[in-house]
Amino acid sequence: MELSEQTVGDAAIRRLEYEDATTFAADLGVSGTVDVVGDTAIVVTDETQYDLSIPESDTVTAFINNGVLTIEVKG
């Protein structure tokens, strides 16, 4: 399943294509944490965990800022 077809709770994930990277973003509306392990982004909000399949890449940056989840995949 494509990451852009997945959700985190009620938040849909949007896919943004750039020349050198693909960015996925979702407005969670709450704070949380995100960690990337291999081809999985693990998002934890409150006491709920979401495992998101992400494209494989050597360079993945993921963070949550002001309730917005951002995952940038380069390459």
Short mmCIF file of N, CA and C in Angstrom, two decimals:
data_model
loop_
_atom_site.label_atom_id
_atom_site.label_comp_id
_atom_site.label_asym_id
_atom_site.label_seq_id
_atom_site.Cartn_x
_atom_site.Cartn_y
_atom_site.Cartn_z
N MET A 1 0.84 -1.17 0.00
CA MET A 1 0.00 0.00 0.00
C MET A 1 0.89 1.24 0.00
N GLU A 2 0.58 2.18 -0.86
CA GLU A 2 1.32 3.44 -0.93
C GLU A 2 1.12 4.22 0.36
N LEU A 3 2.17 4.93 0.78
CA LEU A 3 2.07 5.74 1.98
C LEU A 3 0.96 6.77 1.86
N SER A 4 0.78 7.35 0.69
CA SER A 4 -0.26 8.37 0.51
C SER A 4 -1.68 7.79 0.59
N GLU A 5 -1.82 6.47 0.61
CA GLU A 5 -3.12 5.83 0.76
C GLU A 5 -3.39 5.45 2.21
N GLN A 6 -2.41 5.65 3.09
CA GLN A 6 -2.54 5.30 4.49
C GLN A 6 -3.02 6.50 5.30
N THR A 7 -3.43 6.26 6.53
CA THR A 7 -3.85 7.33 7.42
C THR A 7 -3.19 7.15 8.78
N VAL A 8 -3.13 8.25 9.51
CA VAL A 8 -2.70 8.22 10.91
C VAL A 8 -3.91 8.71 11.69
N GLY A 9 -4.64 7.79 12.31
CA GLY A 9 -5.91 8.16 12.93
C GLY A 9 -6.86 8.64 11.85
N ASP A 10 -7.37 9.86 12.01
CA ASP A 10 -8.28 10.44 11.02
C ASP A 10 -7.55 11.27 9.98
N ALA A 11 -6.24 11.43 10.12
CA ALA A 11 -5.47 12.31 9.22
C ALA A 11 -5.00 11.56 7.98
N ALA A 12 -5.40 12.06 6.83
CA ALA A 12 -4.93 11.50 5.56
C ALA A 12 -3.51 11.99 5.30
N ILE A 13 -2.72 11.19 4.62
CA ILE A 13 -1.34 11.55 4.30
C ILE A 13 -1.29 12.06 2.87
N ARG A 14 -0.73 13.26 2.71
CA ARG A 14 -0.60 13.86 1.37
C ARG A 14 0.79 13.59 0.82
N ARG A 15 0.88 13.39 -0.48
CA ARG A 15 2.16 13.15 -1.15
C ARG A 15 2.52 14.38 -1.97
N LEU A 16 3.73 14.91 -1.76
CA LEU A 16 4.21 16.08 -2.48
C LEU A 16 5.49 15.70 -3.21
N GLU A 17 5.48 15.84 -4.53
CA GLU A 17 6.63 15.47 -5.36
C GLU A 17 7.52 16.68 -5.63
N TYR A 18 8.80 16.55 -5.38
CA TYR A 18 9.78 17.58 -5.69
C TYR A 18 10.85 16.98 -6.59
N GLU A 19 11.71 17.81 -7.13
CA GLU A 19 12.73 17.36 -8.06
C GLU A 19 13.65 16.30 -7.46
N ASP A 20 14.06 16.49 -6.21
CA ASP A 20 15.04 15.60 -5.60
C ASP A 20 14.50 14.78 -4.44
N ALA A 21 13.21 14.92 -4.12
CA ALA A 21 12.65 14.20 -2.98
C ALA A 21 11.14 14.10 -3.09
N THR A 22 10.59 13.18 -2.32
CA THR A 22 9.15 13.05 -2.16
C THR A 22 8.85 13.28 -0.69
N THR A 23 7.88 14.15 -0.42
CA THR A 23 7.53 14.46 0.96
C THR A 23 6.10 14.01 1.22
N PHE A 24 5.91 13.36 2.36
CA PHE A 24 4.60 12.94 2.81
C PHE A 24 4.27 13.76 4.04
N ALA A 25 3.04 14.29 4.13
CA ALA A 25 2.67 15.13 5.26
C ALA A 25 1.24 14.83 5.70
N ALA A 26 1.03 14.92 7.02
CA ALA A 26 -0.30 14.73 7.59
C ALA A 26 -0.45 15.64 8.79
N ASP A 27 -1.58 16.34 8.88
CA ASP A 27 -1.86 17.20 10.02
C ASP A 27 -2.54 16.35 11.09
N LEU A 28 -1.74 15.92 12.07
CA LEU A 28 -2.26 15.05 13.12
C LEU A 28 -3.08 15.82 14.14
N GLY A 29 -2.75 17.11 14.31
CA GLY A 29 -3.48 17.91 15.28
C GLY A 29 -3.04 17.67 16.72
N VAL A 30 -2.13 16.74 16.92
CA VAL A 30 -1.61 16.44 18.26
C VAL A 30 -0.10 16.23 18.15
N SER A 31 0.57 16.37 19.27
CA SER A 31 2.01 16.10 19.26
C SER A 31 2.25 14.61 19.31
N GLY A 32 3.46 14.21 19.03
CA GLY A 32 3.82 12.80 19.06
C GLY A 32 5.27 12.64 18.68
N THR A 33 5.65 11.41 18.42
CA THR A 33 7.01 11.11 18.00
C THR A 33 6.97 10.24 16.76
N VAL A 34 8.05 10.27 16.00
CA VAL A 34 8.17 9.44 14.81
C VAL A 34 9.60 8.93 14.73
N ASP A 35 9.74 7.67 14.35
CA ASP A 35 11.06 7.06 14.17
C ASP A 35 10.99 6.20 12.92
N VAL A 36 12.08 6.13 12.20
CA VAL A 36 12.14 5.33 10.97
C VAL A 36 13.05 4.14 11.19
N VAL A 37 12.53 2.95 10.90
CA VAL A 37 13.28 1.71 10.98
C VAL A 37 13.10 0.98 9.66
N GLY A 38 14.16 0.96 8.85
CA GLY A 38 14.08 0.32 7.54
C GLY A 38 13.06 1.01 6.66
N ASP A 39 12.04 0.26 6.23
CA ASP A 39 11.00 0.82 5.37
C ASP A 39 9.70 1.08 6.13
N THR A 40 9.83 1.34 7.44
CA THR A 40 8.67 1.60 8.28
C THR A 40 8.88 2.87 9.11
N ALA A 41 7.89 3.75 9.09
CA ALA A 41 7.87 4.91 9.98
C ALA A 41 6.93 4.56 11.12
N ILE A 42 7.43 4.66 12.34
CA ILE A 42 6.64 4.34 13.53
C ILE A 42 6.21 5.66 14.16
N VAL A 43 4.91 5.93 14.14
CA VAL A 43 4.36 7.18 14.66
C VAL A 43 3.60 6.85 15.94
N VAL A 44 3.92 7.59 17.01
CA VAL A 44 3.23 7.39 18.29
C VAL A 44 2.60 8.71 18.70
N THR A 45 1.28 8.70 18.88
CA THR A 45 0.54 9.86 19.38
C THR A 45 -0.25 9.40 20.59
N ASP A 46 -0.18 10.18 21.67
CA ASP A 46 -0.82 9.78 22.93
C ASP A 46 -0.37 8.36 23.26
N GLU A 47 -1.28 7.41 23.26
CA GLU A 47 -0.92 6.02 23.54
C GLU A 47 -1.18 5.13 22.33
N THR A 48 -1.31 5.72 21.14
CA THR A 48 -1.61 4.97 19.93
C THR A 48 -0.38 4.94 19.03
N GLN A 49 -0.08 3.76 18.47
CA GLN A 49 1.06 3.60 17.57
C GLN A 49 0.56 3.25 16.18
N TYR A 50 1.16 3.89 15.17
CA TYR A 50 0.85 3.61 13.77
C TYR A 50 2.13 3.22 13.07
N ASP A 51 2.12 2.13 12.33
CA ASP A 51 3.26 1.69 11.53
C ASP A 51 2.94 1.97 10.07
N LEU A 52 3.74 2.86 9.45
CA LEU A 52 3.51 3.26 8.08
C LEU A 52 4.59 2.71 7.17
N SER A 53 4.21 2.07 6.09
CA SER A 53 5.17 1.60 5.10
C SER A 53 5.64 2.78 4.27
N ILE A 54 6.96 2.96 4.19
CA ILE A 54 7.52 4.06 3.41
C ILE A 54 8.42 3.51 2.32
N PRO A 55 8.63 4.28 1.25
CA PRO A 55 9.53 3.82 0.19
C PRO A 55 10.95 3.65 0.73
N GLU A 56 11.64 2.62 0.26
CA GLU A 56 13.01 2.40 0.70
C GLU A 56 13.92 3.46 0.12
N SER A 57 14.81 3.98 0.96
CA SER A 57 15.74 5.01 0.54
C SER A 57 16.87 5.07 1.56
N ASP A 58 18.04 5.53 1.11
CA ASP A 58 19.15 5.71 2.03
C ASP A 58 18.96 6.94 2.90
N THR A 59 18.16 7.90 2.42
CA THR A 59 17.99 9.16 3.15
C THR A 59 16.52 9.43 3.40
N VAL A 60 16.09 9.20 4.65
CA VAL A 60 14.72 9.48 5.06
C VAL A 60 14.79 10.38 6.29
N THR A 61 14.06 11.49 6.25
CA THR A 61 13.96 12.39 7.39
C THR A 61 12.51 12.43 7.82
N ALA A 62 12.27 12.23 9.11
CA ALA A 62 10.89 12.24 9.61
C ALA A 62 10.84 13.01 10.91
N PHE A 63 9.79 13.83 11.05
CA PHE A 63 9.61 14.60 12.28
C PHE A 63 8.16 15.05 12.41
N ILE A 64 7.80 15.45 13.64
CA ILE A 64 6.49 16.03 13.91
C ILE A 64 6.74 17.40 14.51
N ASN A 65 6.15 18.43 13.91
CA ASN A 65 6.32 19.80 14.38
C ASN A 65 4.94 20.45 14.42
N ASN A 66 4.54 20.93 15.59
CA ASN A 66 3.23 21.56 15.77
C ASN A 66 2.09 20.67 15.28
N GLY A 67 2.21 19.38 15.51
CA GLY A 67 1.16 18.44 15.14
C GLY A 67 1.14 18.00 13.69
N VAL A 68 2.15 18.42 12.91
CA VAL A 68 2.21 18.04 11.50
C VAL A 68 3.34 17.01 11.30
N LEU A 69 2.97 15.83 10.85
CA LEU A 69 3.93 14.77 10.54
C LEU A 69 4.50 15.02 9.15
N THR A 70 5.83 15.01 9.06
CA THR A 70 6.49 15.18 7.77
C THR A 70 7.51 14.06 7.59
N ILE A 71 7.45 13.38 6.46
CA ILE A 71 8.41 12.33 6.11
C ILE A 71 8.96 12.68 4.74
N GLU A 72 10.27 12.92 4.66
CA GLU A 72 10.92 13.27 3.39
C GLU A 72 11.81 12.12 2.95
N VAL A 73 11.57 11.63 1.74
CA VAL A 73 12.32 10.51 1.18
C VAL A 73 13.11 11.05 -0.02
N LYS A 74 14.44 10.99 0.08
CA LYS A 74 15.28 11.45 -1.03
C LYS A 74 15.77 10.25 -1.82
N GLY A 75 15.99 10.52 -3.12
CA GLY A 75 16.59 9.47 -3.94
C GLY A 75 15.68 8.79 -4.86
#
